[in-house]
Coordinates of N, CA and C and ligand atoms in Angstrom, one line a residue:
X1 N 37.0 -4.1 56.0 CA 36.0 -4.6 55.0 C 36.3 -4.0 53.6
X2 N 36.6 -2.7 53.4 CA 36.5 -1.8 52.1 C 38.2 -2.4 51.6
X3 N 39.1 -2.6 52.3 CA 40.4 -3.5 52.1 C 39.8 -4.6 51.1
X4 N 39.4 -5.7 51.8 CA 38.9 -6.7 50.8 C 38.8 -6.7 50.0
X5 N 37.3 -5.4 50.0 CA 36.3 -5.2 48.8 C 37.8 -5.0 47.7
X6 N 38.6 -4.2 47.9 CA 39.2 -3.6 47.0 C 40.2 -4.1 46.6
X7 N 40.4 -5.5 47.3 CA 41.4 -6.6 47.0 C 41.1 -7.4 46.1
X8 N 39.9 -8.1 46.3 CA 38.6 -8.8 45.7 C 38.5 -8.3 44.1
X9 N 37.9 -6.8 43.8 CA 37.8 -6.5 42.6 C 39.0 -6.5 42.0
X10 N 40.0 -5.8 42.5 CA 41.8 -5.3 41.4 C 42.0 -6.9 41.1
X11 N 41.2 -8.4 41.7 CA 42.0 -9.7 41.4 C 40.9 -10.2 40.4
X12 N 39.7 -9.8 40.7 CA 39.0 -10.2 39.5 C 39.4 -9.4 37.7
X13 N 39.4 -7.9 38.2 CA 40.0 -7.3 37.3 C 41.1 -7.7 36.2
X14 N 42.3 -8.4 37.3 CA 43.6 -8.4 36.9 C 43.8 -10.1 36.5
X15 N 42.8 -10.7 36.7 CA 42.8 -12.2 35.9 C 41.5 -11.8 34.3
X16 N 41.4 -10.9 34.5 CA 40.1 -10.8 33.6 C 41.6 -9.8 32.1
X17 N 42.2 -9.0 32.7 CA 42.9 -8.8 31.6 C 43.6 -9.6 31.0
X18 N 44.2 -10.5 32.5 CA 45.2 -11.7 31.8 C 44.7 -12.2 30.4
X19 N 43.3 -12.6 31.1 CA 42.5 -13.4 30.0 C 42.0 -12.8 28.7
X20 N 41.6 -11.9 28.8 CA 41.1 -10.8 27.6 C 42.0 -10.4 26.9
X21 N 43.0 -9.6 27.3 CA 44.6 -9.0 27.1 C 44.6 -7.6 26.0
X22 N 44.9 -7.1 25.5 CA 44.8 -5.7 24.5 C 43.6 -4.4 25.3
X23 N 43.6 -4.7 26.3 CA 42.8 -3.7 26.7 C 43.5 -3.2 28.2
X24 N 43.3 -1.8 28.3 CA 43.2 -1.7 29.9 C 42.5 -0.4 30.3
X25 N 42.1 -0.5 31.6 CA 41.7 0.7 32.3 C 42.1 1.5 32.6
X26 N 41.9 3.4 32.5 CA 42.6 4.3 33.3 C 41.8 4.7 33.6
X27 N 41.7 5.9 34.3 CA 41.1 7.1 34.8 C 40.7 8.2 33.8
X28 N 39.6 8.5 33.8 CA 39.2 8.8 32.6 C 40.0 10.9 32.9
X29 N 40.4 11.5 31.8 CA 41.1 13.0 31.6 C 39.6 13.6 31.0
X30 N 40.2 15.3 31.2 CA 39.7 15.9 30.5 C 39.3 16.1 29.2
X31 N 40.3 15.7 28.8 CA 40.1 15.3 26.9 C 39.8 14.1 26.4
X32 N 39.1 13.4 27.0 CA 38.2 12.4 27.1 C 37.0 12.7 26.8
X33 N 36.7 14.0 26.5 CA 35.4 14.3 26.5 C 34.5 14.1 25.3
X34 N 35.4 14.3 24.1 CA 34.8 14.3 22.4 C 34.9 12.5 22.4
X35 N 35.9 12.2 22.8 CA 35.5 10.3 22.2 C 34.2 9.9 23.3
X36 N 33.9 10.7 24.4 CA 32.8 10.2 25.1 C 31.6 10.6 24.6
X37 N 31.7 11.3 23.5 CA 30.1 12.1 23.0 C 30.3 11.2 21.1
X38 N 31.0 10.7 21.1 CA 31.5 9.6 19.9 C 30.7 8.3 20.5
X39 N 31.3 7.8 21.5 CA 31.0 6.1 21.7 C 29.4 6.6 22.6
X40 N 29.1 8.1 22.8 CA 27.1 7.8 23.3 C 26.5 7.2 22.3
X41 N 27.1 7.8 20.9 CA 26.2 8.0 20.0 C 25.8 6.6 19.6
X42 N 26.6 6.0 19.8 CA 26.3 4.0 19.5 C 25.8 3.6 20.7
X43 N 25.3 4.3 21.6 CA 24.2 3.4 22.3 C 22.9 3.3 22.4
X44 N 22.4 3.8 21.0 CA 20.8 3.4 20.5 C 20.2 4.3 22.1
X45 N 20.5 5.4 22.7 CA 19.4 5.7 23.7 C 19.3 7.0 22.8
X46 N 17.8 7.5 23.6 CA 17.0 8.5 23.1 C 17.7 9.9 22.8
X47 N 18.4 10.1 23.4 CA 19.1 11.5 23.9 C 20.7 11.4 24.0
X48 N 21.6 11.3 23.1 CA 22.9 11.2 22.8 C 23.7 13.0 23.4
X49 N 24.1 12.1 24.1 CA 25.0 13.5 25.4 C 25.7 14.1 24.7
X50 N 25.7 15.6 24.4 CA 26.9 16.5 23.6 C 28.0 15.8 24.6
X51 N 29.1 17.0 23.5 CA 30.4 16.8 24.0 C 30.6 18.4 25.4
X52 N 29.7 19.0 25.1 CA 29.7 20.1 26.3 C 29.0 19.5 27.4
X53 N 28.2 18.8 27.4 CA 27.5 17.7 28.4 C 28.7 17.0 29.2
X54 N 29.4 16.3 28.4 CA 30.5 15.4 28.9 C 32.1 16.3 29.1
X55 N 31.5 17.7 28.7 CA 33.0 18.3 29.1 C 32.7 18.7 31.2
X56 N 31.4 18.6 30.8 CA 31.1 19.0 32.2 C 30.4 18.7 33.2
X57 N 30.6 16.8 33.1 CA 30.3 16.1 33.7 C 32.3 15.8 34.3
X58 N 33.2 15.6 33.0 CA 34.4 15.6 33.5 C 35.0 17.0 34.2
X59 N 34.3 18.0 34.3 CA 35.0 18.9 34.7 C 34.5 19.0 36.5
X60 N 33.4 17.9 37.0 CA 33.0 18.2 38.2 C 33.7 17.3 39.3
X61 N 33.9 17.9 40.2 CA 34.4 16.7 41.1 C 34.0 15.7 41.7
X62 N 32.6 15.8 40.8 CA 31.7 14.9 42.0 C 31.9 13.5 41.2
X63 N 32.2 13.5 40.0 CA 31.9 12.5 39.0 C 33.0 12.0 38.6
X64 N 33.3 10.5 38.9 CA 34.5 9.8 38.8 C 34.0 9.1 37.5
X65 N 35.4 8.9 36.6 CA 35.3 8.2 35.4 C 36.2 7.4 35.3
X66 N 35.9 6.4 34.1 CA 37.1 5.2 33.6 C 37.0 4.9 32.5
X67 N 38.1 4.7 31.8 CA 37.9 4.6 30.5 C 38.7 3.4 30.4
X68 N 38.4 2.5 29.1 CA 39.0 1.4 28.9 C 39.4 1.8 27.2
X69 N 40.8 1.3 27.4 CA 41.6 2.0 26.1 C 42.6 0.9 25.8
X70 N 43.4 1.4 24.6 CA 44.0 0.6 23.6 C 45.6 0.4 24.7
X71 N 46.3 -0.4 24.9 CA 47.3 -0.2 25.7 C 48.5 0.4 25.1
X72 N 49.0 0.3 23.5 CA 49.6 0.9 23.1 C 49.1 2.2 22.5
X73 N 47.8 2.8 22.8 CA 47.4 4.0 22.3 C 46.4 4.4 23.7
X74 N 46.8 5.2 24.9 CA 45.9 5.3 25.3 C 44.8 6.1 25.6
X75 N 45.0 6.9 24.2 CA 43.7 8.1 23.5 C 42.9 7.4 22.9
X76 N 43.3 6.0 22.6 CA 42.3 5.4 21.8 C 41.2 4.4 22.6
X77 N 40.0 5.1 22.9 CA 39.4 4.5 23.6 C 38.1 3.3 23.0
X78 N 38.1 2.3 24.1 CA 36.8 1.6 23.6 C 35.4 1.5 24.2
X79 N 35.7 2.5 25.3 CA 34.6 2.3 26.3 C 34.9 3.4 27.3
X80 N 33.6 3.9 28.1 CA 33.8 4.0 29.5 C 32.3 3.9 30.1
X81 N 32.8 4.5 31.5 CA 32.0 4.5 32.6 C 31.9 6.2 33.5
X82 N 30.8 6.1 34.0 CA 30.8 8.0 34.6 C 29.9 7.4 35.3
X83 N 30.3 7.8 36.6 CA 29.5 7.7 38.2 C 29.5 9.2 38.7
X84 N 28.6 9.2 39.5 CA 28.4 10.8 40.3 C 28.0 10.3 41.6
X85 N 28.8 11.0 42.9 CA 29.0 10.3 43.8 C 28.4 11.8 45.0
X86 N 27.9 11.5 45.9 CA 26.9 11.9 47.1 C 27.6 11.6 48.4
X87 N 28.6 12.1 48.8 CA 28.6 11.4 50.2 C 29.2 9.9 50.0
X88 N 28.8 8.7 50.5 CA 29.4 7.4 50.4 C 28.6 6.6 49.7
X89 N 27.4 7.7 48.8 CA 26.9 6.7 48.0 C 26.9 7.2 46.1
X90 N 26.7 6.7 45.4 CA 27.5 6.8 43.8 C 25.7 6.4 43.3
X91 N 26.1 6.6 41.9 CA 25.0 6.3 41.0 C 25.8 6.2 39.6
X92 N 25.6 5.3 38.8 CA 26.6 5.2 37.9 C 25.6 5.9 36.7
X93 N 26.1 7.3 36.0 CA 25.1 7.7 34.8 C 25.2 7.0 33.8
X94 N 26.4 6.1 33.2 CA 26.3 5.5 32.1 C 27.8 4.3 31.9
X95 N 27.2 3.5 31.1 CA 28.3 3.0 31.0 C 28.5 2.1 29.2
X96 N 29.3 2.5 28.5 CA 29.3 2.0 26.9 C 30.6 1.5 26.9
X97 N 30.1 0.4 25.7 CA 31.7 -0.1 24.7 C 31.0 0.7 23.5
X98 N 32.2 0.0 22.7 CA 32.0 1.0 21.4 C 31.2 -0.6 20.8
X99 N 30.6 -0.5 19.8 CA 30.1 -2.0 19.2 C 31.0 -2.6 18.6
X100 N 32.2 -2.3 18.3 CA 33.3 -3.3 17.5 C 34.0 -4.0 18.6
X101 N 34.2 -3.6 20.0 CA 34.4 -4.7 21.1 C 33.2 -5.4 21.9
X102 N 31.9 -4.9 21.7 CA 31.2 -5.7 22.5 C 31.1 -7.4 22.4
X103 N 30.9 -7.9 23.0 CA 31.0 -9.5 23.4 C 31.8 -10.5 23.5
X104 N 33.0 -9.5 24.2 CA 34.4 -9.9 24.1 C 34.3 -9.9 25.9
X105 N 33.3 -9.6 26.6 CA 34.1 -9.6 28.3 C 34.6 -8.1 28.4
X106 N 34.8 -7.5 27.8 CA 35.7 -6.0 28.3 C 34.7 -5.1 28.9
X107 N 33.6 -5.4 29.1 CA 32.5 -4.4 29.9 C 33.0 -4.7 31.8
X108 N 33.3 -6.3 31.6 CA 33.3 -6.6 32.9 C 35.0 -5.9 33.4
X109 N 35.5 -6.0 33.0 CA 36.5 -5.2 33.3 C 36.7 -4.2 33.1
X110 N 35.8 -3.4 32.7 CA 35.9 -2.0 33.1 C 35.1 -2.0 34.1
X111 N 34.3 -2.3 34.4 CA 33.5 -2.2 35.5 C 33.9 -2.8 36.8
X112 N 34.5 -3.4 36.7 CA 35.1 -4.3 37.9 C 36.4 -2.9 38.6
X113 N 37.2 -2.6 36.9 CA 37.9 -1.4 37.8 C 37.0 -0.1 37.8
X114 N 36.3 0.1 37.4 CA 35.5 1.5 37.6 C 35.0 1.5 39.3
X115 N 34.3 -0.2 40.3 CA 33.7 -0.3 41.5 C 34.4 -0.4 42.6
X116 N 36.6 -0.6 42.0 CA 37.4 -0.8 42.9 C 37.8 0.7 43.0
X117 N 37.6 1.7 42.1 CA 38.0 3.0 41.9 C 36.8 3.8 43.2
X118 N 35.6 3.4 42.8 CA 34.6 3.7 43.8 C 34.7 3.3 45.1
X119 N 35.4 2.3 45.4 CA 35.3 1.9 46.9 C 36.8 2.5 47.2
X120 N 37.4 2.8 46.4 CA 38.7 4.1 47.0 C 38.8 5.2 47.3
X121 N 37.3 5.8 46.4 CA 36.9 6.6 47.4 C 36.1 7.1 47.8
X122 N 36.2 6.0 49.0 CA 34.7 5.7 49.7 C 33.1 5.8 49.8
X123 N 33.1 5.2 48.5 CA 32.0 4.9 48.1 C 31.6 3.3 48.7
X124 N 30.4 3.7 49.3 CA 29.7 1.9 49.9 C 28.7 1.6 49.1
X125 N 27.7 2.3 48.7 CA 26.5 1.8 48.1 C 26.3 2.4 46.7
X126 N 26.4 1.7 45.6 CA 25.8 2.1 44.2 C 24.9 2.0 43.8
X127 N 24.1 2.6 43.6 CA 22.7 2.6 42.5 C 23.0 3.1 40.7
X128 N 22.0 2.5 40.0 CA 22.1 2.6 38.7 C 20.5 2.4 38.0
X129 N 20.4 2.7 37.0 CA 18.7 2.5 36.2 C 19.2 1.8 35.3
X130 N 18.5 0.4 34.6 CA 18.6 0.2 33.8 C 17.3 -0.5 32.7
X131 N 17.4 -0.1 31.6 CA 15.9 -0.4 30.9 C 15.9 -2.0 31.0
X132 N 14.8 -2.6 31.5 CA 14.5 -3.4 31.7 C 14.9 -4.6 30.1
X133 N 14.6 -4.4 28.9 CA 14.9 -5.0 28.1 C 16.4 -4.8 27.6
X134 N 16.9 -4.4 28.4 CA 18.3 -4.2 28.2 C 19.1 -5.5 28.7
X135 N 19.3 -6.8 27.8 CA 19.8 -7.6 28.4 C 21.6 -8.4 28.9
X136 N 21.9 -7.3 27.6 CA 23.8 -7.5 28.4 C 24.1 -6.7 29.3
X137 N 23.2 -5.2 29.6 CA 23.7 -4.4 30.8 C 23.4 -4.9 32.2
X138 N 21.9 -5.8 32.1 CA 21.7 -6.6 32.7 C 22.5 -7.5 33.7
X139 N 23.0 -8.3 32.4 CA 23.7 -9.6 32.8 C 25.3 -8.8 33.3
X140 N 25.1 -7.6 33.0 CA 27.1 -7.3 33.1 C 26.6 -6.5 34.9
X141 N 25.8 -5.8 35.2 CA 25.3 -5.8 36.4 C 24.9 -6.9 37.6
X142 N 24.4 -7.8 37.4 CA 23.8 -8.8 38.1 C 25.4 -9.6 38.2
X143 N 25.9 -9.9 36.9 CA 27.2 -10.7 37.5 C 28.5 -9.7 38.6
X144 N 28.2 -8.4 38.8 CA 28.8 -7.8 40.1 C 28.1 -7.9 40.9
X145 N 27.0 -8.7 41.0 CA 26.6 -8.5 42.6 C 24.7 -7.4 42.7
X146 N 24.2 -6.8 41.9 CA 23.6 -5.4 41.7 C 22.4 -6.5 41.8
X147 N 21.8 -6.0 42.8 CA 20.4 -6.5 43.0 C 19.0 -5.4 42.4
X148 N 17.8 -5.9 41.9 CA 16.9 -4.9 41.4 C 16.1 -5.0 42.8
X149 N 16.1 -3.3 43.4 CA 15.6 -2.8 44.3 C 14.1 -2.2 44.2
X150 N 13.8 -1.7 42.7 CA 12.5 -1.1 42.6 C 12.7 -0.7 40.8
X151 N 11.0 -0.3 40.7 CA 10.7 -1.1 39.3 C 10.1 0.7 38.8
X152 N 10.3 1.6 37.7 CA 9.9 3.0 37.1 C 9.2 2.8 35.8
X153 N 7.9 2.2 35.9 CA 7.4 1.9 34.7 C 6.9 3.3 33.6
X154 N 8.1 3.5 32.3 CA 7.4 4.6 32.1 C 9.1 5.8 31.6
X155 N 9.7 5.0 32.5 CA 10.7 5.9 33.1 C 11.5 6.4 31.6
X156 N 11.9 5.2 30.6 CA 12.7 5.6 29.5 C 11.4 6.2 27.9
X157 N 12.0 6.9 27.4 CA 11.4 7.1 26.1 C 12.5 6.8 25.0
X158 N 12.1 5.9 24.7 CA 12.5 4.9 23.1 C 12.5 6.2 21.9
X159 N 13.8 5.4 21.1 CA 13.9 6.8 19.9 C 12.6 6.6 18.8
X160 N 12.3 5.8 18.9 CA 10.8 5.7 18.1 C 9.2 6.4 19.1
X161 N 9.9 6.6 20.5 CA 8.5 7.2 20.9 C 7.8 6.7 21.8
X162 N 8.3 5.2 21.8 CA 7.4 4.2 22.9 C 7.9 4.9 24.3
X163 N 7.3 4.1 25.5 CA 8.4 4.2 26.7 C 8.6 2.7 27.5
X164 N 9.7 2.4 27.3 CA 9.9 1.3 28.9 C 10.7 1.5 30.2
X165 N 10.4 0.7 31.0 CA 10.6 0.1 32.4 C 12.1 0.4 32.9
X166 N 11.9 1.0 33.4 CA 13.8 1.1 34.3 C 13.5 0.2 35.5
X167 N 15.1 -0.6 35.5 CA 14.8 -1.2 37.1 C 15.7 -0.7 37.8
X168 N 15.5 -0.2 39.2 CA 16.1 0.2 39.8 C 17.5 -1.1 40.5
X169 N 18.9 -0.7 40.2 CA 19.6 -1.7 40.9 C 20.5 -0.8 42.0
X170 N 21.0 -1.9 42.8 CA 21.9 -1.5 43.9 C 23.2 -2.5 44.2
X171 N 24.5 -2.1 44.4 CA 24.9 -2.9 45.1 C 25.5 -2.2 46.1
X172 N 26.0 -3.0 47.5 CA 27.1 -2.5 48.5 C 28.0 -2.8 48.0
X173 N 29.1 -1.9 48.2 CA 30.6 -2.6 47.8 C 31.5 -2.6 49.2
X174 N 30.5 -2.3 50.4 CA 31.3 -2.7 51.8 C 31.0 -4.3 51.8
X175 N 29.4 -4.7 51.3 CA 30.1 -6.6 51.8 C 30.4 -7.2 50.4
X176 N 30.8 -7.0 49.8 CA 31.8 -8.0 48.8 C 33.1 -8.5 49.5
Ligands
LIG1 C1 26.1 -2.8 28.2 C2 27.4 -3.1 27.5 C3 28.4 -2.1 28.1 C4 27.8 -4.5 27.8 O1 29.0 -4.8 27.1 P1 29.0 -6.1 26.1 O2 30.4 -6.2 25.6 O3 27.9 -6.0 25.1 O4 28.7 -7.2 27.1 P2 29.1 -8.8 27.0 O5 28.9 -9.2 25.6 O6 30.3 -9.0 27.7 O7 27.8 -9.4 27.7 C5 27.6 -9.1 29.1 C6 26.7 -10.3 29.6 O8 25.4 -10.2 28.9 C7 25.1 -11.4 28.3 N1 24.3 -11.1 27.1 C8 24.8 -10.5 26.0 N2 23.7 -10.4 25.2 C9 22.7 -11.0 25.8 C10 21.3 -11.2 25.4 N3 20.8 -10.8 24.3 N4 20.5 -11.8 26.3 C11 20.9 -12.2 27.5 N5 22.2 -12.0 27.9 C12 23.1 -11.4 27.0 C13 26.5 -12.1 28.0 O9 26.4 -13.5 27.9 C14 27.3 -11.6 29.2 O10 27.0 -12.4 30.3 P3 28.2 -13.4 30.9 O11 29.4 -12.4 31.2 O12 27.6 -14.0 32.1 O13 28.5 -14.3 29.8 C15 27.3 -2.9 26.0 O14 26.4 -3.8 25.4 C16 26.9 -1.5 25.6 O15 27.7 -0.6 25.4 N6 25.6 -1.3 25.3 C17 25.1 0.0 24.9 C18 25.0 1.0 26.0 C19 24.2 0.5 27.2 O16 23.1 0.0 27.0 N7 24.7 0.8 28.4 C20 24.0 0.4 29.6 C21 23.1 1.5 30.0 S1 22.4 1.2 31.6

């Protein structure tokens, strides 16, 4: 079954570069850490992660990463992804493009190799939070499969002070 899974994503992945093309996935390094406290800062959330935050999220072994980068520069990044993983189940803590690639498809392909990277090692079940009026993280979750399991009204605080709704999602990546 986790064969499939992981046959299934590397083919969606690898028709999605075809199609997209100037981009690819690696495995996110150590020195990945300063462009990851660079591309938080363009995600409009309340609380923008240092770069000591993110040196030491990559320095744990619990926390698998991916980064989506320039193919002929691959320090030059446009995106990533950071999961923290429990046993056979994962939680993804975040996932950004930078805004001069968003609405190009490149989320989906990072994500597609970030879930085939997670089911290699052996990870079955992902959970994630996502603010409810968040609607491309949304749509870039739901088109993997990520069902909303339960509802944290309350849960985010807005940089102006409000607070909204996290919904709780999940997917298996044993039945894909
Ligand atoms: C979330 C993020 C990675 C998605 O990347 P993106 O390049 O913007 O995503 P895309 O433009 O490919 O859009 C993803 C989907 O959302 C849809 N979408 C985009 N804007 C939308 C909107 N305003 N309303 C409804 N759907 C929308 C797109 O149509 C696409 O769906 P499709 O693939 O079925 O066509 C990116 O927006 C980002 O970095 N945001 C800031 C950080 C963030 O919020 N991260 C998520 C934290 S949980």
């Amino acid at each position: 079954m986790m064969q499939r899974t992981l046959s299934f994503l590397r083919k969606i992945a690898a028709l999605m570069l075809r199609k997209k093309t100037s981009a690819f996935v690696r495995h996110a390094a150590q020195k990945d850490a300063q462009h990851f406290a660079a591309l938080h800062a363009q995600g409009d959330f309340s609380h923008a992660w240092s770069l000591a935050e993110f040196e030491g999220f990559l320095a744990d072994r619990s926390v698998l990463a991916d980064v989506l980068c320039d193919p002929s520069r691959p320090d030059r990044l446009y995106g990533f992804v950071l999961s923290r993983r429990a046993g056979d189940e994962a939680e993804i803590l975040t996932i950004i493009l930078a805004r001069a690639v968003r609405g190009r498809g490149w989320s989906r392909v990072l994500l597609s190799h970030h879930l085939a990277h997670l089911a290699s090692a052996g990870v079955s079940t992902l959970f994630l939070e996502v603010e409810d009026a968040n609607l491309p993280a949304r749509a870039l979750y739901e088109a993997h499969g990520f069902s909303v399991i339960g509802k944290r009204p309350g849960y985010y605080r807005r940089p102006d002070g409000s607070s909204a709704l996290a919904l709780v999602m999940r997917l298996s990546l044993a039945e894909l």
